[in-house]
Amino acid sequence: MAEESGEIPAKGPERIPGGIATAVGSWPGTDPREAAATIIGELPDLPHLVELPGRGVGSDMIGRVSALLVDMRFDTTTRGYRLAPRPGAVSRRARDLLRSDLDALEEAWVSAGSAGTVKLQATGPLSLAARLELPVGHRVLTDSGAVRDISESLAEGLAQHVDEVRKRLGAEVILQLDEPSLTDVLAGSLRGVSVLDTVRAVPEPEALAVLDAVIAAQSVPVLVHSCADTPALSFLRQSAASAIGFDMATITTGALDDIGETLDAGKQLALGLVPTTPPAEPTWRDIAEPGVRLIDRLGLRRTVLATQILVAPACGLAGAPLEWARQALRLSTEVARAYAEDPESLDFS
């Protein structure tokens, strides 16, 4: 095993490298071994532990958290998941699925002779609190004490998860927190369980304290990713995250200042450049152009593409046809290589 043959790093990489390709997290299908082998083969610079939501309860982004929390477990409802008073079938299934995924990743990692860095994903504390229910049926987000408890449990569980993967693979680790509901949390646009049950907007300082507490508990760089139609870039720029990821197709002119300030602050960006549904006859040049144009519009040197930009699909690929999912990874890798090798020579005129 890798943990017996390699030296285990004391901590993760100092920062997330630029000019490389990765993926967001989810993947089509139900076979963890096939998925792990594909990810390691197609994303040699930054492979990740995949989520396979096609397997059902306990395997989607919220259900998986039940396997990561410390002393807290989930049950299912007609709407999704809720906190459970004691471990049950949902938590056992989530833990079994995670164990299976880790075994598959380790086998593929050793078989490929991989070395370097791997990325782990988990739902961030704010989106978790927005989508998870209390035993009484309300969103966790409506109870500040429950939000604190969930966040502390998540922070501890993620630190243990990172440590286990380090030991299994002898690898450095990067952690990704998925916050798809962040914009709704800040805007107060989440619906309650009834028309009389409102979910308040969480003030930015309060939300930032929750997110940063989880980030600060980790010994590795953290990337926060949002697939929201309007990602909360100004908020994320203020966070302790080392990198911010988003769907490039959601970016408007009004977001340019936030992106420029984020790069000026030294953070990396994971640009979701590859669509999750197959376009007609895609080429790496078509995929690369929006990222290059972004840097040019910001008035930055294109070397930023090689030092601060990661290339990824726009969001998870669980709903994509398998062949397109594989092609999306290959396109991501080709674009990242072009960004890293000679970005100044890229011409789209």
mmCIF file of C-alpha atoms in Angstrom, residues 85-314:
data_model
loop_
_atom_site.group_PDB
_atom_site.id
_atom_site.type_symbol
_atom_site.label_atom_id
_atom_site.label_comp_id
_atom_site.label_asym_id
_atom_site.label_seq_id
_atom_site.Cartn_x
_atom_site.Cartn_y
_atom_site.Cartn_z
ATOM 1 C CA PRO A 85 -30.831 11.123 16.472
ATOM 2 C CA ARG A 86 -28.744 7.977 15.942
ATOM 3 C CA PRO A 87 -26.866 6.178 13.144
ATOM 4 C CA GLY A 88 -29.178 4.376 10.740
ATOM 5 C CA ALA A 89 -29.254 2.828 7.296
ATOM 6 C CA VAL A 90 -28.524 6.117 5.504
ATOM 7 C CA SER A 91 -25.342 6.820 7.459
ATOM 8 C CA ARG A 92 -24.136 3.235 7.168
ATOM 9 C CA ARG A 93 -24.716 3.302 3.418
ATOM 10 C CA ALA A 94 -22.938 6.649 3.048
ATOM 11 C CA ARG A 95 -19.923 5.348 4.969
ATOM 12 C CA ASP A 96 -19.819 2.117 2.970
ATOM 13 C CA LEU A 97 -19.957 4.008 -0.319
ATOM 14 C CA LEU A 98 -17.211 6.401 0.734
ATOM 15 C CA ARG A 99 -15.037 3.493 1.844
ATOM 16 C CA SER A 100 -15.597 1.826 -1.533
ATOM 17 C CA ASP A 101 -14.657 5.020 -3.363
ATOM 18 C CA LEU A 102 -11.476 5.431 -1.308
ATOM 19 C CA ASP A 103 -10.480 1.821 -1.953
ATOM 20 C CA ALA A 104 -11.007 2.321 -5.694
ATOM 21 C CA LEU A 105 -9.004 5.549 -5.703
ATOM 22 C CA GLU A 106 -6.126 3.918 -3.824
ATOM 23 C CA GLU A 107 -6.044 0.932 -6.206
ATOM 24 C CA ALA A 108 -6.024 3.199 -9.276
ATOM 25 C CA TRP A 109 -3.435 5.525 -7.720
ATOM 26 C CA VAL A 110 -1.022 2.692 -6.939
ATOM 27 C CA SER A 111 -1.649 0.935 -10.259
ATOM 28 C CA ALA A 112 -0.860 4.103 -12.221
ATOM 29 C CA GLY A 113 2.224 4.848 -10.133
ATOM 30 C CA SER A 114 0.759 8.257 -9.343
ATOM 31 C CA ALA A 115 2.485 10.790 -7.129
ATOM 32 C CA GLY A 116 1.691 14.361 -6.276
ATOM 33 C CA THR A 117 -1.624 15.903 -5.329
ATOM 34 C CA VAL A 118 -5.231 14.722 -5.163
ATOM 35 C CA LYS A 119 -8.396 16.785 -4.648
ATOM 36 C CA LEU A 120 -11.232 15.920 -2.284
ATOM 37 C CA GLN A 121 -14.696 17.480 -2.420
ATOM 38 C CA ALA A 122 -17.386 18.036 0.196
ATOM 39 C CA THR A 123 -20.449 20.224 0.548
ATOM 40 C CA GLY A 124 -19.545 23.486 2.273
ATOM 41 C CA PRO A 125 -21.142 24.457 5.596
ATOM 42 C CA LEU A 126 -23.531 27.095 4.256
ATOM 43 C CA SER A 127 -25.004 24.973 1.462
ATOM 44 C CA LEU A 128 -25.179 22.023 3.847
ATOM 45 C CA ALA A 129 -27.136 24.108 6.354
ATOM 46 C CA ALA A 130 -29.385 25.313 3.534
ATOM 47 C CA ARG A 131 -30.233 21.858 2.188
ATOM 48 C CA LEU A 132 -30.244 19.718 5.330
ATOM 49 C CA GLU A 133 -33.290 19.620 7.609
ATOM 50 C CA LEU A 134 -33.567 19.584 11.358
ATOM 51 C CA PRO A 135 -35.525 16.659 12.879
ATOM 52 C CA VAL A 136 -38.561 18.992 13.100
ATOM 53 C CA GLY A 137 -38.478 19.656 9.356
ATOM 54 C CA HIS A 138 -37.052 23.180 9.125
ATOM 55 C CA ARG A 139 -33.781 23.916 7.368
ATOM 56 C CA VAL A 140 -30.710 23.778 9.597
ATOM 57 C CA LEU A 141 -29.998 27.320 8.398
ATOM 58 C CA THR A 142 -32.929 28.593 10.475
ATOM 59 C CA ASP A 143 -31.204 27.595 13.745
ATOM 60 C CA SER A 144 -27.897 29.381 14.435
ATOM 61 C CA GLY A 145 -26.937 26.846 17.104
ATOM 62 C CA ALA A 146 -27.486 23.968 14.679
ATOM 63 C CA VAL A 147 -25.449 25.773 12.016
ATOM 64 C CA ARG A 148 -22.581 26.083 14.483
ATOM 65 C CA ASP A 149 -22.805 22.408 15.475
ATOM 66 C CA ILE A 150 -22.922 21.219 11.864
ATOM 67 C CA SER A 151 -20.001 23.439 10.868
ATOM 68 C CA GLU A 152 -17.807 22.272 13.756
ATOM 69 C CA SER A 153 -18.621 18.637 13.033
ATOM 70 C CA LEU A 154 -17.900 19.134 9.331
ATOM 71 C CA ALA A 155 -14.595 20.891 10.010
ATOM 72 C CA GLU A 156 -13.391 18.055 12.236
ATOM 73 C CA GLY A 157 -14.623 15.338 9.894
ATOM 74 C CA LEU A 158 -12.963 16.915 6.866
ATOM 75 C CA ALA A 159 -9.642 17.183 8.687
ATOM 76 C CA GLN A 160 -9.843 13.461 9.487
ATOM 77 C CA HIS A 161 -10.826 12.665 5.896
ATOM 78 C CA VAL A 162 -7.853 14.617 4.523
ATOM 79 C CA ASP A 163 -5.498 12.859 6.931
ATOM 80 C CA GLU A 164 -6.794 9.421 5.915
ATOM 81 C CA VAL A 165 -6.308 10.127 2.213
ATOM 82 C CA ARG A 166 -2.782 11.398 2.854
ATOM 83 C CA LYS A 167 -1.938 8.173 4.630
ATOM 84 C CA ARG A 168 -3.573 5.932 2.037
ATOM 85 C CA LEU A 169 -1.959 7.554 -1.005
ATOM 86 C CA GLY A 170 1.169 9.186 0.336
ATOM 87 C CA ALA A 171 -0.132 12.237 -1.515
ATOM 88 C CA GLU A 172 -0.583 15.904 -0.936
ATOM 89 C CA VAL A 173 -4.225 16.975 -0.714
ATOM 90 C CA ILE A 174 -6.336 19.919 -1.815
ATOM 91 C CA LEU A 175 -9.836 20.285 -0.391
ATOM 92 C CA GLN A 176 -12.777 21.650 -2.346
ATOM 93 C CA LEU A 177 -15.874 22.958 -0.588
ATOM 94 C CA ASP A 178 -18.964 23.049 -2.809
ATOM 95 C CA GLU A 179 -21.292 25.967 -2.092
ATOM 96 C CA PRO A 180 -24.028 25.852 -4.756
ATOM 97 C CA SER A 181 -26.597 27.464 -2.416
ATOM 98 C CA LEU A 182 -24.351 30.302 -1.205
ATOM 99 C CA THR A 183 -25.986 33.028 -3.304
ATOM 100 C CA ASP A 184 -29.457 32.024 -2.041
ATOM 101 C CA VAL A 185 -28.205 31.909 1.564
ATOM 102 C CA LEU A 186 -26.897 35.478 1.330
ATOM 103 C CA ALA A 187 -29.949 36.765 -0.568
ATOM 104 C CA GLY A 188 -32.581 35.146 1.666
ATOM 105 C CA SER A 189 -34.218 33.492 -1.346
ATOM 106 C CA LEU A 190 -34.556 29.987 0.123
ATOM 107 C CA ARG A 191 -38.094 28.750 0.681
ATOM 108 C CA GLY A 192 -39.217 27.407 4.013
ATOM 109 C CA VAL A 193 -41.277 24.256 4.555
ATOM 110 C CA SER A 194 -44.470 26.338 4.327
ATOM 111 C CA VAL A 195 -45.521 29.795 3.157
ATOM 112 C CA LEU A 196 -45.450 30.970 6.773
ATOM 113 C CA ASP A 197 -41.924 29.673 7.368
ATOM 114 C CA THR A 198 -39.362 32.129 6.063
ATOM 115 C CA VAL A 199 -35.627 31.637 5.841
ATOM 116 C CA ARG A 200 -33.785 34.835 6.637
ATOM 117 C CA ALA A 201 -30.874 36.142 4.628
ATOM 118 C CA VAL A 202 -27.638 35.392 6.461
ATOM 119 C CA PRO A 203 -25.570 38.579 6.848
ATOM 120 C CA GLU A 204 -22.232 38.379 5.047
ATOM 121 C CA PRO A 205 -20.077 38.731 8.191
ATOM 122 C CA GLU A 206 -21.972 35.879 9.843
ATOM 123 C CA ALA A 207 -21.763 33.660 6.771
ATOM 124 C CA LEU A 208 -18.086 34.469 6.302
ATOM 125 C CA ALA A 209 -17.346 33.472 9.896
ATOM 126 C CA VAL A 210 -19.026 30.086 9.331
ATOM 127 C CA LEU A 211 -17.170 29.370 6.090
ATOM 128 C CA ASP A 212 -13.794 30.612 7.315
ATOM 129 C CA ALA A 213 -14.015 28.550 10.512
ATOM 130 C CA VAL A 214 -14.234 25.372 8.421
ATOM 131 C CA ILE A 215 -11.406 26.517 6.140
ATOM 132 C CA ALA A 216 -9.178 27.474 9.073
ATOM 133 C CA ALA A 217 -9.554 23.985 10.583
ATOM 134 C CA GLN A 218 -7.881 22.417 7.541
ATOM 135 C CA SER A 219 -4.140 21.901 7.069
ATOM 136 C CA VAL A 220 -4.410 22.045 3.265
ATOM 137 C CA PRO A 221 -5.336 24.686 0.677
ATOM 138 C CA VAL A 222 -9.084 25.044 0.172
ATOM 139 C CA LEU A 223 -10.911 25.785 -3.074
ATOM 140 C CA VAL A 224 -14.513 26.992 -2.747
ATOM 141 C CA HIS A 225 -16.645 26.201 -5.788
ATOM 142 C CA SER A 226 -20.072 27.522 -6.688
ATOM 143 C CA CYS A 227 -22.259 26.423 -9.597
ATOM 144 C CA ALA A 228 -24.793 29.186 -8.841
ATOM 145 C CA ASP A 229 -26.177 31.189 -11.752
ATOM 146 C CA THR A 230 -24.785 34.274 -10.020
ATOM 147 C CA PRO A 231 -21.779 33.203 -7.942
ATOM 148 C CA ALA A 232 -21.111 35.337 -4.852
ATOM 149 C CA LEU A 233 -17.667 36.416 -6.008
ATOM 150 C CA SER A 234 -17.352 39.481 -3.782
ATOM 151 C CA PHE A 235 -18.129 37.371 -0.719
ATOM 152 C CA LEU A 236 -15.774 34.558 -1.720
ATOM 153 C CA ARG A 237 -12.966 37.026 -2.436
ATOM 154 C CA GLN A 238 -13.071 38.017 1.238
ATOM 155 C CA SER A 239 -12.914 34.416 2.457
ATOM 156 C CA ALA A 240 -9.855 32.466 3.580
ATOM 157 C CA ALA A 241 -10.102 30.194 0.528
ATOM 158 C CA SER A 242 -6.944 29.793 -1.561
ATOM 159 C CA ALA A 243 -8.977 29.473 -4.765
ATOM 160 C CA ILE A 244 -12.464 30.156 -6.089
ATOM 161 C CA GLY A 245 -14.228 28.097 -8.758
ATOM 162 C CA PHE A 246 -17.247 29.020 -10.878
ATOM 163 C CA ASP A 247 -18.996 28.447 -14.197
ATOM 164 C CA MET A 248 -17.429 30.867 -16.666
ATOM 165 C CA ALA A 249 -20.749 31.129 -18.549
ATOM 166 C CA THR A 250 -22.310 32.915 -15.533
ATOM 167 C CA ILE A 251 -19.809 35.770 -15.542
ATOM 168 C CA THR A 252 -21.053 39.200 -16.623
ATOM 169 C CA THR A 253 -19.269 42.518 -17.043
ATOM 170 C CA GLY A 254 -20.314 43.477 -13.518
ATOM 171 C CA ALA A 255 -18.243 40.646 -12.077
ATOM 172 C CA LEU A 256 -14.965 41.700 -13.693
ATOM 173 C CA ASP A 257 -13.829 43.936 -10.844
ATOM 174 C CA ASP A 258 -14.332 41.160 -8.307
ATOM 175 C CA ILE A 259 -12.400 38.706 -10.475
ATOM 176 C CA GLY A 260 -9.565 41.173 -10.971
ATOM 177 C CA GLU A 261 -9.353 41.916 -7.251
ATOM 178 C CA THR A 262 -9.400 38.203 -6.477
ATOM 179 C CA LEU A 263 -6.416 37.604 -8.753
ATOM 180 C CA ASP A 264 -4.637 40.683 -7.398
ATOM 181 C CA ALA A 265 -5.052 39.226 -3.909
ATOM 182 C CA GLY A 266 -3.083 36.164 -5.024
ATOM 183 C CA LYS A 267 -5.965 33.692 -5.093
ATOM 184 C CA GLN A 268 -6.332 31.094 -7.825
ATOM 185 C CA LEU A 269 -9.395 30.746 -10.023
ATOM 186 C CA ALA A 270 -10.809 27.428 -11.203
ATOM 187 C CA LEU A 271 -12.562 28.505 -14.386
ATOM 188 C CA GLY A 272 -15.457 26.275 -15.412
ATOM 189 C CA LEU A 273 -14.767 26.545 -19.133
ATOM 190 C CA VAL A 274 -15.967 23.179 -20.446
ATOM 191 C CA PRO A 275 -19.769 22.850 -20.664
ATOM 192 C CA THR A 276 -21.446 19.909 -18.960
ATOM 193 C CA THR A 277 -23.503 19.156 -22.078
ATOM 194 C CA PRO A 278 -21.770 18.449 -25.386
ATOM 195 C CA PRO A 279 -21.632 21.409 -27.789
ATOM 196 C CA ALA A 280 -21.410 20.911 -31.525
ATOM 197 C CA GLU A 281 -17.892 19.953 -32.634
ATOM 198 C CA PRO A 282 -15.994 21.429 -29.677
ATOM 199 C CA THR A 283 -12.289 22.163 -29.971
ATOM 200 C CA TRP A 284 -9.791 23.094 -27.292
ATOM 201 C CA ARG A 285 -9.457 26.534 -28.883
ATOM 202 C CA ASP A 286 -13.196 27.190 -28.484
ATOM 203 C CA ILE A 287 -12.934 26.200 -24.833
ATOM 204 C CA ALA A 288 -9.757 28.210 -24.207
ATOM 205 C CA GLU A 289 -10.905 31.507 -25.716
ATOM 206 C CA PRO A 290 -13.200 32.814 -22.895
ATOM 207 C CA GLY A 291 -10.460 32.403 -20.303
ATOM 208 C CA VAL A 292 -7.907 34.237 -22.421
ATOM 209 C CA ARG A 293 -10.363 37.010 -23.240
ATOM 210 C CA LEU A 294 -11.125 37.389 -19.518
ATOM 211 C CA ILE A 295 -7.481 37.954 -18.635
ATOM 212 C CA ASP A 296 -7.057 40.360 -21.548
ATOM 213 C CA ARG A 297 -10.120 42.385 -20.495
ATOM 214 C CA LEU A 298 -8.728 42.644 -16.983
ATOM 215 C CA GLY A 299 -5.519 44.083 -18.416
ATOM 216 C CA LEU A 300 -3.376 41.362 -16.848
ATOM 217 C CA ARG A 301 -0.395 39.600 -18.330
ATOM 218 C CA ARG A 302 -1.333 36.259 -19.834
ATOM 219 C CA THR A 303 1.231 34.557 -17.624
ATOM 220 C CA VAL A 304 -1.575 34.647 -15.040
ATOM 221 C CA LEU A 305 -3.122 31.775 -17.008
ATOM 222 C CA ALA A 306 -0.117 29.629 -16.141
ATOM 223 C CA THR A 307 0.207 30.675 -12.502
ATOM 224 C CA GLN A 308 -3.284 31.372 -11.141
ATOM 225 C CA ILE A 309 -5.813 29.661 -13.413
ATOM 226 C CA LEU A 310 -7.076 26.087 -13.217
ATOM 227 C CA VAL A 311 -9.268 24.709 -16.011
ATOM 228 C CA ALA A 312 -12.343 22.603 -15.244
ATOM 229 C CA PRO A 313 -15.799 21.672 -16.475
ATOM 230 C CA ALA A 314 -18.480 24.197 -15.558
#
